[in-house]
GROMACS .gro file of C-alpha atoms in nm:
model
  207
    1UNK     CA    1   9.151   7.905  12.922
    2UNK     CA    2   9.246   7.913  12.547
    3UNK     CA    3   9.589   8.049  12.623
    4UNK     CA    4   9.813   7.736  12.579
    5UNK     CA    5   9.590   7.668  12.241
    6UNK     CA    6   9.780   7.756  11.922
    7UNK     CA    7   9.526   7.840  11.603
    8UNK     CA    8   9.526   7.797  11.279
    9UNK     CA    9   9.253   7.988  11.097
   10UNK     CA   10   9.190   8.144  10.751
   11UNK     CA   11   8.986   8.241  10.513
   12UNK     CA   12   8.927   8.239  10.092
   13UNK     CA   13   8.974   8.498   9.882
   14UNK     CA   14   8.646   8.518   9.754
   15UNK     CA   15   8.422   8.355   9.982
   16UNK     CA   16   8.106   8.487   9.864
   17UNK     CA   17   8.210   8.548   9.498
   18UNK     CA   18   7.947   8.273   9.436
   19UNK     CA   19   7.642   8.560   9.504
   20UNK     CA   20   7.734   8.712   9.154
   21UNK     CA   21   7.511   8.544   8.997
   22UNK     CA   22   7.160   8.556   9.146
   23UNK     CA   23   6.977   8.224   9.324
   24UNK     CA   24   6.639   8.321   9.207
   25UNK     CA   25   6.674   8.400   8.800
   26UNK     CA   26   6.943   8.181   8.650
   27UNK     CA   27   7.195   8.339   8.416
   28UNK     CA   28   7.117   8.701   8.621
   29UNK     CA   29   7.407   8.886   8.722
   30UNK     CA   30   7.333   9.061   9.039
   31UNK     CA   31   7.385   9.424   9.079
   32UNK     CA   32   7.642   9.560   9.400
   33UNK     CA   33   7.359   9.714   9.592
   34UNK     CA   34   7.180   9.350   9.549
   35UNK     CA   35   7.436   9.173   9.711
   36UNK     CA   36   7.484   9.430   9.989
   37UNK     CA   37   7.133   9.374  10.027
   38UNK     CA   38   7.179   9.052  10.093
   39UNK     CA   39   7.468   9.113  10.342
   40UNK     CA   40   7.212   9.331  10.516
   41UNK     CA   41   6.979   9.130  10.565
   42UNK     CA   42   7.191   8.825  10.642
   43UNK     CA   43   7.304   9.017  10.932
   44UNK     CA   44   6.959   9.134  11.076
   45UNK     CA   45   6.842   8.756  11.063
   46UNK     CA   46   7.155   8.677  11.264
   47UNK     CA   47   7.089   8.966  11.541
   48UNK     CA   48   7.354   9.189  11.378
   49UNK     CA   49   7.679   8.978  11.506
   50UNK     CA   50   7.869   9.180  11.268
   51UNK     CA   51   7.758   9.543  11.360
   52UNK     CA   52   7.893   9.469  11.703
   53UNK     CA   53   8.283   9.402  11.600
   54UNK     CA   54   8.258   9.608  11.269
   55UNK     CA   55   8.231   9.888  11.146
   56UNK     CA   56   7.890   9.741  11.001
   57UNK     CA   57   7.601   9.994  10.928
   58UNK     CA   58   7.861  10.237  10.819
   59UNK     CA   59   7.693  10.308  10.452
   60UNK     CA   60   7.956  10.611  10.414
   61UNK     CA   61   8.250  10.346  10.413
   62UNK     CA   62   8.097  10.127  10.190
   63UNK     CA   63   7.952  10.406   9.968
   64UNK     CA   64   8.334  10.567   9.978
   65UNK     CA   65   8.445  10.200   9.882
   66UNK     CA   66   8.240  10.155   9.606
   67UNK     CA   67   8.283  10.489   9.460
   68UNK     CA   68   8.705  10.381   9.423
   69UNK     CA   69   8.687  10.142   9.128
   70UNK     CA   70   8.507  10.042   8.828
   71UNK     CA   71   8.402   9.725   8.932
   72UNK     CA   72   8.131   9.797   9.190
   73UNK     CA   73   7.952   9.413   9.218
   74UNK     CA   74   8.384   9.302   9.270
   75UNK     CA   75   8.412   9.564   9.579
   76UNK     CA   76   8.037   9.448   9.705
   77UNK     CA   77   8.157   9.090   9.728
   78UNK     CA   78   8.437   9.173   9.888
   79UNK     CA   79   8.238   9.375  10.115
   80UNK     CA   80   8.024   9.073  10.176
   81UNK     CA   81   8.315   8.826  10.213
   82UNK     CA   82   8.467   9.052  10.448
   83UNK     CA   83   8.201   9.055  10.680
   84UNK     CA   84   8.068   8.777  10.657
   85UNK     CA   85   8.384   8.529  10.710
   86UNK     CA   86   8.751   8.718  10.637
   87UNK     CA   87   8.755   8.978  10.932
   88UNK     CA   88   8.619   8.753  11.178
   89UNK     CA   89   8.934   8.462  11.106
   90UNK     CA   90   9.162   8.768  11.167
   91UNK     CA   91   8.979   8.884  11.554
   92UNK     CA   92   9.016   8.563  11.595
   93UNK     CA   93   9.407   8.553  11.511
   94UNK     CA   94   9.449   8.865  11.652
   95UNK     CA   95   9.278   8.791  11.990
   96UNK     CA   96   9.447   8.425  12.032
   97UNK     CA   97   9.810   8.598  11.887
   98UNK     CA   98   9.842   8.737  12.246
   99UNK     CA   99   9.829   8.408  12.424
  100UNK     CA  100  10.030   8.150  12.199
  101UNK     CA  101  10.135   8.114  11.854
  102UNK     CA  102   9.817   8.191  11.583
  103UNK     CA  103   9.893   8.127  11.218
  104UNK     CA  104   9.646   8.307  10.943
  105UNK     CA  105   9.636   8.191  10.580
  106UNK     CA  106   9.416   8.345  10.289
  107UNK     CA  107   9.354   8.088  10.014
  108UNK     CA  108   9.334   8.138   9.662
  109UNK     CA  109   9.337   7.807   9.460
  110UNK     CA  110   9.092   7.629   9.287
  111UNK     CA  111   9.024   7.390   9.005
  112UNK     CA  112   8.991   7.510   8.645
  113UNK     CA  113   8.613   7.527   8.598
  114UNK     CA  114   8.612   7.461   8.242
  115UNK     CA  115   8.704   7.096   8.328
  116UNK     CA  116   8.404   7.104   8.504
  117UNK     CA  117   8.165   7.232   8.274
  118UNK     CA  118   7.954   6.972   8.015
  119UNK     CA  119   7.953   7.216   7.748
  120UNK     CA  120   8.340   7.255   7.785
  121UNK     CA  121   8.311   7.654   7.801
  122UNK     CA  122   8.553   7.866   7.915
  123UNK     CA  123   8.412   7.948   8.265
  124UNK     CA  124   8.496   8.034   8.584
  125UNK     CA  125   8.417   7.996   8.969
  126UNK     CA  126   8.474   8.358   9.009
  127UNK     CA  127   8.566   8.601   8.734
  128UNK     CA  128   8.796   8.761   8.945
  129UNK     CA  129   9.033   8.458   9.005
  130UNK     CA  130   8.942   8.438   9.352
  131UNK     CA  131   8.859   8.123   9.542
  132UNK     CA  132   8.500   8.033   9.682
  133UNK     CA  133   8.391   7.940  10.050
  134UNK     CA  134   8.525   7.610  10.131
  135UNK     CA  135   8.774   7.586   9.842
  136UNK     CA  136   9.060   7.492  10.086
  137UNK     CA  137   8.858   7.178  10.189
  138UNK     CA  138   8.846   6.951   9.906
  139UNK     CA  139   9.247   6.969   9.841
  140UNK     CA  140   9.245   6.936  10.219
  141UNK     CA  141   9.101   6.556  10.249
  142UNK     CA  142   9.199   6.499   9.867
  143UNK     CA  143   8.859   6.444   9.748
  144UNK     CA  144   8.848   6.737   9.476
  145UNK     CA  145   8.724   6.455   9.232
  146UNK     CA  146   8.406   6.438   9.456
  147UNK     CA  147   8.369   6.770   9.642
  148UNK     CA  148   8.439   6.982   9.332
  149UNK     CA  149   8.238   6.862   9.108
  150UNK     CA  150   7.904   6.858   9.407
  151UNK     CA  151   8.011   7.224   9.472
  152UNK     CA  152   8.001   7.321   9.137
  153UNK     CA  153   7.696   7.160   9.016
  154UNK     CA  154   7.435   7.430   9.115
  155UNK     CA  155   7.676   7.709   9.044
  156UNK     CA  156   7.720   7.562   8.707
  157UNK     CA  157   7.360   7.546   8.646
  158UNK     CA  158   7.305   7.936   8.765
  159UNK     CA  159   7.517   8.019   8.459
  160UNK     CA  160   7.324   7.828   8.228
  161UNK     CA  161   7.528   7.468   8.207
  162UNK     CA  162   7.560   7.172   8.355
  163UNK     CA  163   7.829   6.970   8.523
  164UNK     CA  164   8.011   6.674   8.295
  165UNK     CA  165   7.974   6.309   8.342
  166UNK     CA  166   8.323   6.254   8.483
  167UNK     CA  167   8.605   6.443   8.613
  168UNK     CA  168   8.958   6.340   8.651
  169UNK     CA  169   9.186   6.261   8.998
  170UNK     CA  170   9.411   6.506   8.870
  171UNK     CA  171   9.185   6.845   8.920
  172UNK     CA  172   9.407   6.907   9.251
  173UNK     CA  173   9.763   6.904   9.131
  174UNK     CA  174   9.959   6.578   9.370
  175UNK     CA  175  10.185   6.872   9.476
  176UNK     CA  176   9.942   7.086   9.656
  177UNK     CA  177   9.760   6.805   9.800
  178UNK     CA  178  10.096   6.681  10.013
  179UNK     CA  179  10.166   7.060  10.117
  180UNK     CA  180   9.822   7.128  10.192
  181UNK     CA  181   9.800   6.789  10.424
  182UNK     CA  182  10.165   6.797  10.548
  183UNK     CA  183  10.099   7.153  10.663
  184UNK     CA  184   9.736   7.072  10.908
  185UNK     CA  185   9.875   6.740  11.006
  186UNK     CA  186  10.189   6.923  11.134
  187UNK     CA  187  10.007   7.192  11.295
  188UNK     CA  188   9.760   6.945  11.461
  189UNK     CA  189  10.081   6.738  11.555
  190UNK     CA  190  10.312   7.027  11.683
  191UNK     CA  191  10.119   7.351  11.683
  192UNK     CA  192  10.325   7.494  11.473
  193UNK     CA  193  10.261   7.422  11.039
  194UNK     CA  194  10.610   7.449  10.888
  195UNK     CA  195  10.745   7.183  10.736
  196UNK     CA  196  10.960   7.077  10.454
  197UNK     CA  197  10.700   7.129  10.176
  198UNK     CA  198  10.645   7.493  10.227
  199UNK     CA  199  10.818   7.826  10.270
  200UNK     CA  200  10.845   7.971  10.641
  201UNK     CA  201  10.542   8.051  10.782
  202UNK     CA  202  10.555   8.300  11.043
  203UNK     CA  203  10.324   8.325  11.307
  204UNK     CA  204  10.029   8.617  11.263
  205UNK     CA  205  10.090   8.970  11.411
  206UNK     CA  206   9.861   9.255  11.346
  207UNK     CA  207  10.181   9.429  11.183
   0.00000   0.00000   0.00000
């Protein structure tokens, strides 16, 4: 039924880089096996969606995974961004990819947070330089003005600040606004998303 449908589906980069810090004690960093935790138990409240397309439940992977960098809490987000959002966007580009033309993007912009922040620190939505859940959408409908600033103001407070009284049109460069827009009003238009604004985008193929 879906096979004349063409897709357009992605994902962030860091889509739960936001769990570094923990929700309960403000200004806690959590620890790797603390977000995994989480991931664990997200998926048991859901009736273990992931452990039925996944690999999920495999502790020696994720132990092996860990184990291959210094950064352990980095490769546990990733982990938990990877299950929780990133690998389902690509079954479903894969699976659709066989019927019509599917078209994958992973985003990694957003604002600089330190325009953001009251005390004017030098901070950051993820210390990694990778972009949160959602980051896509406010640069989407041009609204960062509005949808940054009530995205970042509990984040901001779990690091110990507070969000500033007023925040400029200009935290989404103009440029990335019209290729972000051009490219989902020309996929919603024509099914296909390349325009004039970007580079060739060709469509998703599990090579």
């Amino acid at each position: 039924e879906a096979k004349d449908i063409s897709l357009m589906v992605g994902a962030t980069t860091g889509e739960m880089d936001c769990y570094e810090y923990s929700m309960e004690e403000p200004i806690r960093t959590n620890t790797a096996d603390e977000v995994l935790d989480m991931l664990y138990a997200m998926n048991e409240g859901l009736g273990n969606p992931v452990g039925q397309i996944t690999p999920y439940g495999h502790d020696e992977i994720h132990e092996r995974y860990l184990a291959s960098g210094d950064d352990k809490l980095k490769r546990a987000l990733t982990i938990f961004g990877a299950y929780a959002t990133q690998l389902g966007t690509m079954y479903y580009a894969e699976a659709q990819a066989k019927w019509n033309k599917t078209y994958h993007y992973s985003w990694n912009w957003m604002p600089d947070a330190t325009r953001l922040s009251r005390s004017g620190q030098q901070v950051k939505f993820s210390r990694w330089d990778r972009a949160l859940h959602c980051a896509e959408l406010p640069v989407l409908f041009n609204s960062g003005d509005v949808a940054y600033p009530a995205l970042s103001a509990w984040w901001l407070f779990f690091i110990g600040d507070d969000l500033t009284d007023s925040v400029e049109k200009d935290i989404v460069p103009e440029d990335l606004v019209k290729k972000t827009v051009m490219t989902w009003y020309t996929f919603a238009k024509t099914g296909d998303p390349n325009n004039a604004l970007i580079p060739k985008w060709d469509p998703y193929d599990q090579e």
